[in-house]
Coordinates of C-alpha atoms in Angstrom, one line a residue:
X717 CA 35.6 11.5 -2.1
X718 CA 33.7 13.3 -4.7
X719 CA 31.8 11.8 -7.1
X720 CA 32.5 10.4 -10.2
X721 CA 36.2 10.3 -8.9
X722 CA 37.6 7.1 -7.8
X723 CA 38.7 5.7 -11.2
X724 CA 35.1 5.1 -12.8
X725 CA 34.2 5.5 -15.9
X726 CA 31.1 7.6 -16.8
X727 CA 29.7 4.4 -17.9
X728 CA 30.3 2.6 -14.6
X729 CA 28.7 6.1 -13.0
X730 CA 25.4 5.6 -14.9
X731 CA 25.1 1.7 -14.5
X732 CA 26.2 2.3 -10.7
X733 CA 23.4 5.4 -10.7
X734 CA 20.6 2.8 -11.9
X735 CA 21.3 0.6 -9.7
X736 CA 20.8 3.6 -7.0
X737 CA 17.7 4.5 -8.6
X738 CA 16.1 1.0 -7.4
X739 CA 17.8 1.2 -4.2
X740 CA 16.6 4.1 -3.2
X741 CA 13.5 5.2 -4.8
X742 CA 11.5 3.5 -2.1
X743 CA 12.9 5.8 0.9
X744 CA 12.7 8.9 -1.8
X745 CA 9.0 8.1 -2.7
X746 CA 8.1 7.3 0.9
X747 CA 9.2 10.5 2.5
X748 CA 7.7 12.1 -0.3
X749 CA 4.7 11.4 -0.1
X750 CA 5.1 11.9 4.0
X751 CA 6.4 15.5 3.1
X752 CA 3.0 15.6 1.0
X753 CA 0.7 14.3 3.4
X754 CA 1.8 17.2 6.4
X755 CA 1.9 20.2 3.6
X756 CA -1.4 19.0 1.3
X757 CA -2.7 16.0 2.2
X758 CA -3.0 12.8 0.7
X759 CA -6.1 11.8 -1.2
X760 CA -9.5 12.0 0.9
X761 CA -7.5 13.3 3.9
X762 CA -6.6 16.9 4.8
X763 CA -3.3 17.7 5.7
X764 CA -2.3 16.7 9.2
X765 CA 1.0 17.5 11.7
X766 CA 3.4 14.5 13.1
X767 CA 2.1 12.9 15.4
X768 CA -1.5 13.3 14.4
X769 CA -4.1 11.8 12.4
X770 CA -6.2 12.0 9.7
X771 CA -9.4 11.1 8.8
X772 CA -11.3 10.7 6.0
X773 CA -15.5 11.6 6.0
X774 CA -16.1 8.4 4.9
X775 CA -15.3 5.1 2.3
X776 CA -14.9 6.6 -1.4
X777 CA -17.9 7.4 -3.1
X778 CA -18.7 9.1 -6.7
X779 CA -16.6 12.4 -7.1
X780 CA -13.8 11.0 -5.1
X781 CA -10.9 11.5 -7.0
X782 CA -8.3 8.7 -5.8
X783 CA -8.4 5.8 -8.1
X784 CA -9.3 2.9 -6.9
X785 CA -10.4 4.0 -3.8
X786 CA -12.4 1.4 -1.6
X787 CA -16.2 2.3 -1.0
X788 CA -16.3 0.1 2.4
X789 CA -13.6 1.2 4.5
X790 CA -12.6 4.2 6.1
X791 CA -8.8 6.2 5.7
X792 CA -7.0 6.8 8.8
X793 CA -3.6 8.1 8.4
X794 CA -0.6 9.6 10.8
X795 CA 2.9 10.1 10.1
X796 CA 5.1 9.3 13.2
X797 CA 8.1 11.0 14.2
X798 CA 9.7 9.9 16.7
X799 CA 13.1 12.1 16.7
X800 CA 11.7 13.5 20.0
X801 CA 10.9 10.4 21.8
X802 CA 8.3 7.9 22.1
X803 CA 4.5 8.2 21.0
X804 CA 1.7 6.3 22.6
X805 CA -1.0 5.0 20.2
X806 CA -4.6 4.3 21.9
X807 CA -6.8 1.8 20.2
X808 CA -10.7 1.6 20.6
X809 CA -12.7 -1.1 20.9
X810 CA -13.8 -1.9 17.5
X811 CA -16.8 -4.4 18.6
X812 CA -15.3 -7.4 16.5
X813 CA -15.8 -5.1 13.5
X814 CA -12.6 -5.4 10.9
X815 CA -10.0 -2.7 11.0
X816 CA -5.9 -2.7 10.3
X817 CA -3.8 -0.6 11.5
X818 CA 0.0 -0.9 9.0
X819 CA 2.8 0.4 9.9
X820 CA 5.2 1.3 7.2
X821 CA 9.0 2.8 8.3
X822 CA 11.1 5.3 5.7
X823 CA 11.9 2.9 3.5
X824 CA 8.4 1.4 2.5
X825 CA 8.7 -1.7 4.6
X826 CA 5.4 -2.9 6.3
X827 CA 7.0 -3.9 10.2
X828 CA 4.1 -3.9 12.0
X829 CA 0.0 -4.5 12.3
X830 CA -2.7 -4.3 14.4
X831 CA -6.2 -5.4 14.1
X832 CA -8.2 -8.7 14.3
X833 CA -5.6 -11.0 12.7
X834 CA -2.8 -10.3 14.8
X835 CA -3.9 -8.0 18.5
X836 CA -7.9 -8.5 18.5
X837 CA -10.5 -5.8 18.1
X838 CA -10.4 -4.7 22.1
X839 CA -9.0 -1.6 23.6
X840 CA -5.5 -1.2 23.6
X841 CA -2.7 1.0 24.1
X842 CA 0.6 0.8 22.4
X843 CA 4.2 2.1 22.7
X844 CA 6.3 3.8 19.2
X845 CA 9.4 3.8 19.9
X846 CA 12.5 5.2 17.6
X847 CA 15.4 3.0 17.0
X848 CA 18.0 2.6 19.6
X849 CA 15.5 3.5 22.4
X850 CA 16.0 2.0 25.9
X851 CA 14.0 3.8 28.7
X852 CA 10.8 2.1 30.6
X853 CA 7.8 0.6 29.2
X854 CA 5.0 1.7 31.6
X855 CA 2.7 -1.2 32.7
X856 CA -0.5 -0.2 31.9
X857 CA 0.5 -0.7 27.8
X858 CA -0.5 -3.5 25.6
X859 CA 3.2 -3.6 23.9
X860 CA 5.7 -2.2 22.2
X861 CA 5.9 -1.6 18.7
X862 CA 9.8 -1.3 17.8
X863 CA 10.3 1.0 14.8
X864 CA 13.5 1.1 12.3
X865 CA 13.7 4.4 11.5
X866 CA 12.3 8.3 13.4
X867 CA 10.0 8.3 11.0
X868 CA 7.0 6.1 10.3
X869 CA 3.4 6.1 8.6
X870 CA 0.5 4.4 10.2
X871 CA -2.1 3.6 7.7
X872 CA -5.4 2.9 8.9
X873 CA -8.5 1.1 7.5
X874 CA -11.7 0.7 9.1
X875 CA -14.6 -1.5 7.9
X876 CA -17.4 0.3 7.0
X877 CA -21.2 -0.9 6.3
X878 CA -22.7 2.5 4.4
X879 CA -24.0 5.7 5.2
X880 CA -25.8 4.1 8.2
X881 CA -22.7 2.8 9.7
X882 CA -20.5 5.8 10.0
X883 CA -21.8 7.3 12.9
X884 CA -20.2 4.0 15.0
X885 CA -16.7 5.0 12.8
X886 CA -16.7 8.2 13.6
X887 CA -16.4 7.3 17.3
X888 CA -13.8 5.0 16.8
X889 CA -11.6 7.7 14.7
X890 CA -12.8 9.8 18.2
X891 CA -10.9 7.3 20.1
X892 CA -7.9 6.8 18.0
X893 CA -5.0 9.0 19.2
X894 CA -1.9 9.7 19.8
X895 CA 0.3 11.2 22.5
X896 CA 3.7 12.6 22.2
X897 CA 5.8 10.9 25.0
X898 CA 9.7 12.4 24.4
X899 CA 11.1 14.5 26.4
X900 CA 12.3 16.9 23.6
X901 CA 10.4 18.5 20.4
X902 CA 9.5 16.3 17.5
X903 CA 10.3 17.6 14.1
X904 CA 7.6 20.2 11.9
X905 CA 9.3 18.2 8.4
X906 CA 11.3 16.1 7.0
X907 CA 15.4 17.2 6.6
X908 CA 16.1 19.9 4.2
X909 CA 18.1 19.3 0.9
X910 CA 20.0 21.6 -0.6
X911 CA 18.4 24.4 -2.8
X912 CA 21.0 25.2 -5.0
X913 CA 21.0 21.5 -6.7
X914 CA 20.3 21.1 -10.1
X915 CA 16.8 19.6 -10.7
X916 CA 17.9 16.8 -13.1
X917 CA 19.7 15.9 -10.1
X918 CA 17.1 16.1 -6.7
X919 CA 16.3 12.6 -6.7
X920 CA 20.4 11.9 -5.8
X921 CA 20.0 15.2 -3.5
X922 CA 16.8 13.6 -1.7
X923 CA 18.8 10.2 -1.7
X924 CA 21.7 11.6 -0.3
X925 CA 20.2 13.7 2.7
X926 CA 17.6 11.2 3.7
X927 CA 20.0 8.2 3.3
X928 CA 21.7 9.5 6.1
X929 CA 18.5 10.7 8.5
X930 CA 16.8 7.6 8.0
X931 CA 19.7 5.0 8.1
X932 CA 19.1 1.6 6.7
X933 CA 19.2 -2.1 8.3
X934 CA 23.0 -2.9 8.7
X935 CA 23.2 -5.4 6.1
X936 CA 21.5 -2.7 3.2
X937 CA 24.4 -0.5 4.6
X938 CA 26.7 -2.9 3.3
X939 CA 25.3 -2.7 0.1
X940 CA 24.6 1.3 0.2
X941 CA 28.8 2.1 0.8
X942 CA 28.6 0.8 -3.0
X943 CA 27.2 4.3 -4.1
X944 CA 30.0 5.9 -2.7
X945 CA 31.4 7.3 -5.9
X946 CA 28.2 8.8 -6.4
X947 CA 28.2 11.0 -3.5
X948 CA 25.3 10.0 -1.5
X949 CA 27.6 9.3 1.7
X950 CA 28.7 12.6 1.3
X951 CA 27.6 14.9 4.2
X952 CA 27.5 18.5 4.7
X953 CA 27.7 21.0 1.6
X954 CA 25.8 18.6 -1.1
X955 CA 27.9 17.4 -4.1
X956 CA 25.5 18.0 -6.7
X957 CA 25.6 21.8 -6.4
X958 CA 29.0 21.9 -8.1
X959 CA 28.7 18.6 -10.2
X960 CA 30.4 18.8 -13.5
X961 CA 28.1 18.1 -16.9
X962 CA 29.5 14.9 -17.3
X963 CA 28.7 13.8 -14.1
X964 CA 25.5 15.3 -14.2
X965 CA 24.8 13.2 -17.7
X966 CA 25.9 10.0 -16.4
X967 CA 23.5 10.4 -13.5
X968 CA 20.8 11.6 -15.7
X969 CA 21.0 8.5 -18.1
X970 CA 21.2 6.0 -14.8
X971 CA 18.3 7.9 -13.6
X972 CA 16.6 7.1 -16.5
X973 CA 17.9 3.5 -17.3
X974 CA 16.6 2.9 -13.0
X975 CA 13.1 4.1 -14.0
X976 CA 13.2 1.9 -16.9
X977 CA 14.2 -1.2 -15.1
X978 CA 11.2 -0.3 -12.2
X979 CA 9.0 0.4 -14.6
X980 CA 9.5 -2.7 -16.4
X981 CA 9.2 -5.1 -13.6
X982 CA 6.0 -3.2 -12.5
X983 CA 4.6 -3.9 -15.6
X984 CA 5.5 -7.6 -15.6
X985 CA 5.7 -8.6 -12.0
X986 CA 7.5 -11.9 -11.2
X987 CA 5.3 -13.0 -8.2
X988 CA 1.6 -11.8 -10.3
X989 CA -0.9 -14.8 -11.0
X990 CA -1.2 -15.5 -14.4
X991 CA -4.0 -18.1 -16.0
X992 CA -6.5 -18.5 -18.7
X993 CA -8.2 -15.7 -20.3
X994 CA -10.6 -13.6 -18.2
X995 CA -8.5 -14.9 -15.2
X996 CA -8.1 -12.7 -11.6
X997 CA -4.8 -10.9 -11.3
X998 CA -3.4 -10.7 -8.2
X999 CA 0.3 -10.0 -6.2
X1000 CA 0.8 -11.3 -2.9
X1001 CA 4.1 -11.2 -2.2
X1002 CA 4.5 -7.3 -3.5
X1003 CA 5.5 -6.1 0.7
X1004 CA 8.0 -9.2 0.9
X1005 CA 10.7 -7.0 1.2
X1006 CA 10.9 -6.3 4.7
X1007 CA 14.1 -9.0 5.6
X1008 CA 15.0 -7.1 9.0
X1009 CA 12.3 -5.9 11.0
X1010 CA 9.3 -8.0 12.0
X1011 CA 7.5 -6.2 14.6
X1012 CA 4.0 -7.2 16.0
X1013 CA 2.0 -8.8 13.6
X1014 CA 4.4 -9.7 11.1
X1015 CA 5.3 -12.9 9.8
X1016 CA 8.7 -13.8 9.6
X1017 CA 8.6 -17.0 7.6
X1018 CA 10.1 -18.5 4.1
X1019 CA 6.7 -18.0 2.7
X1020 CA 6.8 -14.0 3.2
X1021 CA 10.4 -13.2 2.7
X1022 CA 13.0 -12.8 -0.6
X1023 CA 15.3 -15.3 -0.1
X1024 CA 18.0 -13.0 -2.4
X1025 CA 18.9 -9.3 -0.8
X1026 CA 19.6 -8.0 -4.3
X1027 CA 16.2 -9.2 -5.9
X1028 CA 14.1 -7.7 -3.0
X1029 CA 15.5 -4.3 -3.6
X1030 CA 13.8 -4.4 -7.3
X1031 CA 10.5 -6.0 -5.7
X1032 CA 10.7 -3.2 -3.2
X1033 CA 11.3 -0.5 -5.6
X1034 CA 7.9 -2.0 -7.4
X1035 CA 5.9 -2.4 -4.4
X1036 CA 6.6 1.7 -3.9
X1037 CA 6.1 2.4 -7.5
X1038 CA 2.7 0.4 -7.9
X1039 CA 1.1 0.5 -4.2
X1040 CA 2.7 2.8 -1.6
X1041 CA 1.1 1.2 1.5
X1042 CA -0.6 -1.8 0.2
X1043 CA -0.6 -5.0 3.2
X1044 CA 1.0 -8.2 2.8
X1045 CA -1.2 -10.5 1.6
X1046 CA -1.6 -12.6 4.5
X1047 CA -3.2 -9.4 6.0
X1048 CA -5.8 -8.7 3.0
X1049 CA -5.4 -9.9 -1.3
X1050 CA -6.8 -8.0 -4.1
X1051 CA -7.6 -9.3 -7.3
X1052 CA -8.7 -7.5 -10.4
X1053 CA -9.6 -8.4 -13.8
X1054 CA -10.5 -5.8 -17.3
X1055 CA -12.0 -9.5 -19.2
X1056 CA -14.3 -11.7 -19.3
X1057 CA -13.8 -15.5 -19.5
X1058 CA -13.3 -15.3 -23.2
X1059 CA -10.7 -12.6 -23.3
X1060 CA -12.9 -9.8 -23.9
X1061 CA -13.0 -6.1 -22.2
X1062 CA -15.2 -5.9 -20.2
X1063 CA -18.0 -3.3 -21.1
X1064 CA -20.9 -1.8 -19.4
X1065 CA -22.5 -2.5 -23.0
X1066 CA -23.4 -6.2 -21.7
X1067 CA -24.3 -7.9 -18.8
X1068 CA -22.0 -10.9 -16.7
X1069 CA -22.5 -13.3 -14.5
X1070 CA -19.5 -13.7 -11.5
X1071 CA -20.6 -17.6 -10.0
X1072 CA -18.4 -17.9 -6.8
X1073 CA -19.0 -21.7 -5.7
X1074 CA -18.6 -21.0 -2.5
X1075 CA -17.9 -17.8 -1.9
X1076 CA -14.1 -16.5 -0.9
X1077 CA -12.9 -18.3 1.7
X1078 CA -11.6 -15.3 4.6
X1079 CA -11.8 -14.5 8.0
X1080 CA -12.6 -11.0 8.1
X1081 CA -14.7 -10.3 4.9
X1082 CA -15.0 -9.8 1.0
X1083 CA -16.0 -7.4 -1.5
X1084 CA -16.1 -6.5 -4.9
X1085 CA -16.2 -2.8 -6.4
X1086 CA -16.3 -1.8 -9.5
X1087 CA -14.7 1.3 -11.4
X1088 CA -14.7 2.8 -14.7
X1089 CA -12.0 2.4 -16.8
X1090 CA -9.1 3.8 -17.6
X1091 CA -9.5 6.6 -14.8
X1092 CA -10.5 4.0 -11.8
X1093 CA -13.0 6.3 -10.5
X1094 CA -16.2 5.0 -9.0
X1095 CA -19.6 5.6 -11.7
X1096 CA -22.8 7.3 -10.1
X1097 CA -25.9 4.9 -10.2
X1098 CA -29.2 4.8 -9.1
X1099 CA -29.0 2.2 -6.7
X1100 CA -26.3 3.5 -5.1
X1101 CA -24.5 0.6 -4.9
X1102 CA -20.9 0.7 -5.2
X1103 CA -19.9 -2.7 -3.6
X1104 CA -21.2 -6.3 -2.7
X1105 CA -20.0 -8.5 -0.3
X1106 CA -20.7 -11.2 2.1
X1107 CA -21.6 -8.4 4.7
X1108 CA -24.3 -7.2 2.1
X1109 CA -27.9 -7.9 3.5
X1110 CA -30.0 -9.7 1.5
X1111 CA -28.2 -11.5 -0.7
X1112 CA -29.5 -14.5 -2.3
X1113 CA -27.5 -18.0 -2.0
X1114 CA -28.3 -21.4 -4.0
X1115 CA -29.0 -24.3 -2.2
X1116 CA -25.4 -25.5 -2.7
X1117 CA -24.0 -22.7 -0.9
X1118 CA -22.8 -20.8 -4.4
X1119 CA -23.5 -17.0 -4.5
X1120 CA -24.4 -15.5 -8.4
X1121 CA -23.2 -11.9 -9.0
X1122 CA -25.0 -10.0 -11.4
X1123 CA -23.1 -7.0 -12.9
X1124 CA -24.8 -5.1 -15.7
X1125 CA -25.6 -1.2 -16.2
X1126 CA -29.2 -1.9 -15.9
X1127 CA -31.1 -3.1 -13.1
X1128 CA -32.1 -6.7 -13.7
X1129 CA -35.9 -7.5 -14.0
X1130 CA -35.8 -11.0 -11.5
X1131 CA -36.1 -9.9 -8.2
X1132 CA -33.4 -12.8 -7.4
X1133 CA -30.8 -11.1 -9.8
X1134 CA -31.7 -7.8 -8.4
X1135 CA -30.6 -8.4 -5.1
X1136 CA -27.5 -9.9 -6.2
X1137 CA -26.9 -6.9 -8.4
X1138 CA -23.4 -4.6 -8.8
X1139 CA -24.3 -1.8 -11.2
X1140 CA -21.4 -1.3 -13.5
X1141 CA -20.7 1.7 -16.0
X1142 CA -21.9 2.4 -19.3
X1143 CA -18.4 2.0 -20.7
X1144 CA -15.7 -0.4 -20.3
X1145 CA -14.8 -1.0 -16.3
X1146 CA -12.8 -2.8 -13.7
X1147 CA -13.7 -4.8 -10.7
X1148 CA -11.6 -5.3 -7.7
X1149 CA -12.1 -8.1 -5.2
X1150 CA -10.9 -7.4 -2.2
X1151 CA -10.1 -10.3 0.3
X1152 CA -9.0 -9.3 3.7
X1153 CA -7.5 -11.8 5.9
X1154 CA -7.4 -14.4 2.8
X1155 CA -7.6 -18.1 4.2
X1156 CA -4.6 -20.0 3.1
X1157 CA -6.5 -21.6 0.0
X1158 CA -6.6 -18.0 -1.5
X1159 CA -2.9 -17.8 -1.3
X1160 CA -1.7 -20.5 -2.0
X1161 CA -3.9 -21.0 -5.3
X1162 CA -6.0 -24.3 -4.4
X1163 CA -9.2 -21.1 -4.5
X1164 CA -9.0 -20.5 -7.6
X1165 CA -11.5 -17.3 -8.5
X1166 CA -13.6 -17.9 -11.5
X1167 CA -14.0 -15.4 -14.6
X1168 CA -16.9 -13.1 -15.5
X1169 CA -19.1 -15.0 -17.7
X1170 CA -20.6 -12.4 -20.4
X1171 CA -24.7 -13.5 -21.0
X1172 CA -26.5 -11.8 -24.1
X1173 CA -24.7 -10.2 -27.0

């Protein structure tokens, strides 16, 4: 059928083509930034091959130019395909030391982890395997690891102490591999689209081609034949290359009214905390989503699912517009703040106070950074400090148990502040807690995190 045909309406085309848009973006922003990774890499890694990972020198420091980067773990990325067969993932032994290994398939949805909180920290090997297979699971492996589409991302994130610490990380990113098991070729990219489509139109190109590579769960097939008068169950020669300029305006403006909607619940998500001024903002149920494939690690409960197929296709569509690869929260929760318990930016101007009475309750560990603001980019400073945590040494607790956070541009003169002390920059910033494996008290809101209190003028 070709598109546009079918009796609709060009205004039926448009409102069917936004409703595409937050279908599909996900898959078309996953494999893009897949396509990305192999050809120029992605952030602090170099460009790596399927089947092959990645490594960054070290956790984010000033000069890295990712925003928001962490500055106490270590990148680890490979992109999986699996069109040729199985791969076999070896683990090292981290030593009880945090790490996560995420996998995310084609169409953004986190269906697997390994680390602490759901394998251990020991040695391990592990079985990828692409959808459908059925051949023989050698003994000697730890488990299989099922995944829903060829191609898949591994994300990797490995704790990391300082400068001091990395020469123990780079042995474990020594010992994390992987082996090709098919018995044919894996790909060198990601299916071709057609080059002579207009470019108002490549996002319905890249929809259409990868739709139908990277097929969906059955019950999002149901709702993909939907798009038929669209074109993007077409195969072979690609509609878009002849498509009339009504057609091609109709698309364009449901292109643009899709953006809008995503863009809009991005900027007012449903599931975000809200509270008094100065309070934490955080979104732990961005990666609930995934309602078909719960692979190791996963948890497959009310709590962590969408109850409503429809509504999880906009949350999805958010997830990949605001944090491509962020974890569930039950597998790490971050919270950031720009104001202080009164409701005013925070500024390197002045100096706060962050009381945490007790600390974060979590089973792995905790951290704040702070970054400069707007860019997110981490602030040279004398102490090179660019994050405190409950794994920094020498911090100093009240009798009670409570830990005092001093952030402030200049070094405070009590020794007791001092060693308590985040530099922050000159000009207005942001600080990000991050929480990985958040006890339930974090989640469910009964830990509530207190404000920045500002001291002085």
């Amino acid at each position: 059928m070709a598109p546009g045909r079918g009796g609709l309406q060009p205004d039926a085309i448009t409102a069917l083509a936004a409703d595409a848009y937050v279908y599909g973006s996900p898959l078309v922003r996953q494999l893009s930034a897949v396509q990305a990774c192999l050809r120029e890499g992605c952030g602090m890694l170099a460009p790596a091959p399927f089947n092959d990972f990645a490594h960054a020198a070290g956790p984010a420091a000033p000069g890295t130019r990712v925003p928001f980067a962490p500055a106490d773990l270590v990148d680890a990325l490979a992109q999986l395909d699996l069109s040729g067969g199985p791969v076999r993932l070896h683990v090292p032994d981290t030593g009880g030391a945090y790490y996560v290994l995420q996998f995310v398939d084609a169409w953004g949805n986190a269906f697997a982890y390994l680390g602490p909180r759901a394998t251990g920290t020991g040695e391990g090997d592990w079985m990828v395997v692409p959808p459908g297979w059925a051949g023989t699971v050698p003994d000697a492996v730890s488990g299989v690891i099922d995944a829903p589409t060829s191609v898949v991302s591994v994300v990797g994130r490995l704790a990391c102490d300082g400068p001091d610490d990395m020469p123990r990380v780079r042995a474990l990113q020594q010992e994390l591999t992987l082996t090709h098991l098919g018995d044919r070729a894996h790909r060198t990219g990601l299916p071709a689209t057609e080059s002579g489509v207009p470019g108002e139109l490549r996002f319905f190109e890249e929809l259409r081609v990868w739709m139908a590579d990277f097929p969906p769960s059955a019950a999002d097939r149901a709702h993909q034949d939907r798009f038929q008068p669209l074109g993007l169950l077409e195969e072979g020669l690609s509609p878009y290359v002849s498509a009339g300029p009504a057609l091609v305006g109709a698309l364009g403006r449901g292109l643009a009214l899709g953006r809008l909607r995503v863009e809009e619940a991005a900027r007012r998500p449903a599931d975000a905390t809200g509270g008094p001024q100065g309070a934490w903002q955080t979104v732990p149920h961005l990666r609930d989503h995934n309602l078909d494939h719960f692979g190791v690690g996963t948890l497959d409960s009310p709590e962590w699912t969408i109850p409503d197929r429809d509504a999880s296709y906009l949350v999805r569509a958010v997830a990949a517009r605001r944090g491509r690869w962020l974890p569930h929260g039950y597998e790490a929760l971050y919270a950031h703040t720009s104001r202080d318990s009164r409701g005013r930016p925070l500024d390197g101007a002045h100096r706060y106070v962050l009381r945490l009475a007790p600390p974060p309750p979590v089973r792995a560990f905790w951290s704040l950074t702070v970054y400069d603001s707007p860019g997110g980019h981490l602030v040279v400073n004398a102490a090179e400090r660019y994050a405190v945590g409950d794994r920094t040494p020498g911090l100093v607790h009240g009798a009670d148990g409570s830990l005092t956070l001093h952030l402030s541009a200049q070094r405070p003169k009590d020794p007791a502040q001092e060693a308590n002390w985040l530099p922050v920059p000159a000009g207005a910033f942001r600080p990000v807690l991050r929480l990985h494996l958040p006890e339930q008290a974090l989640l469910d809101g009964h830990y509530v995190l207190p404000p920045l209190e500002r001291r002085g003028t």
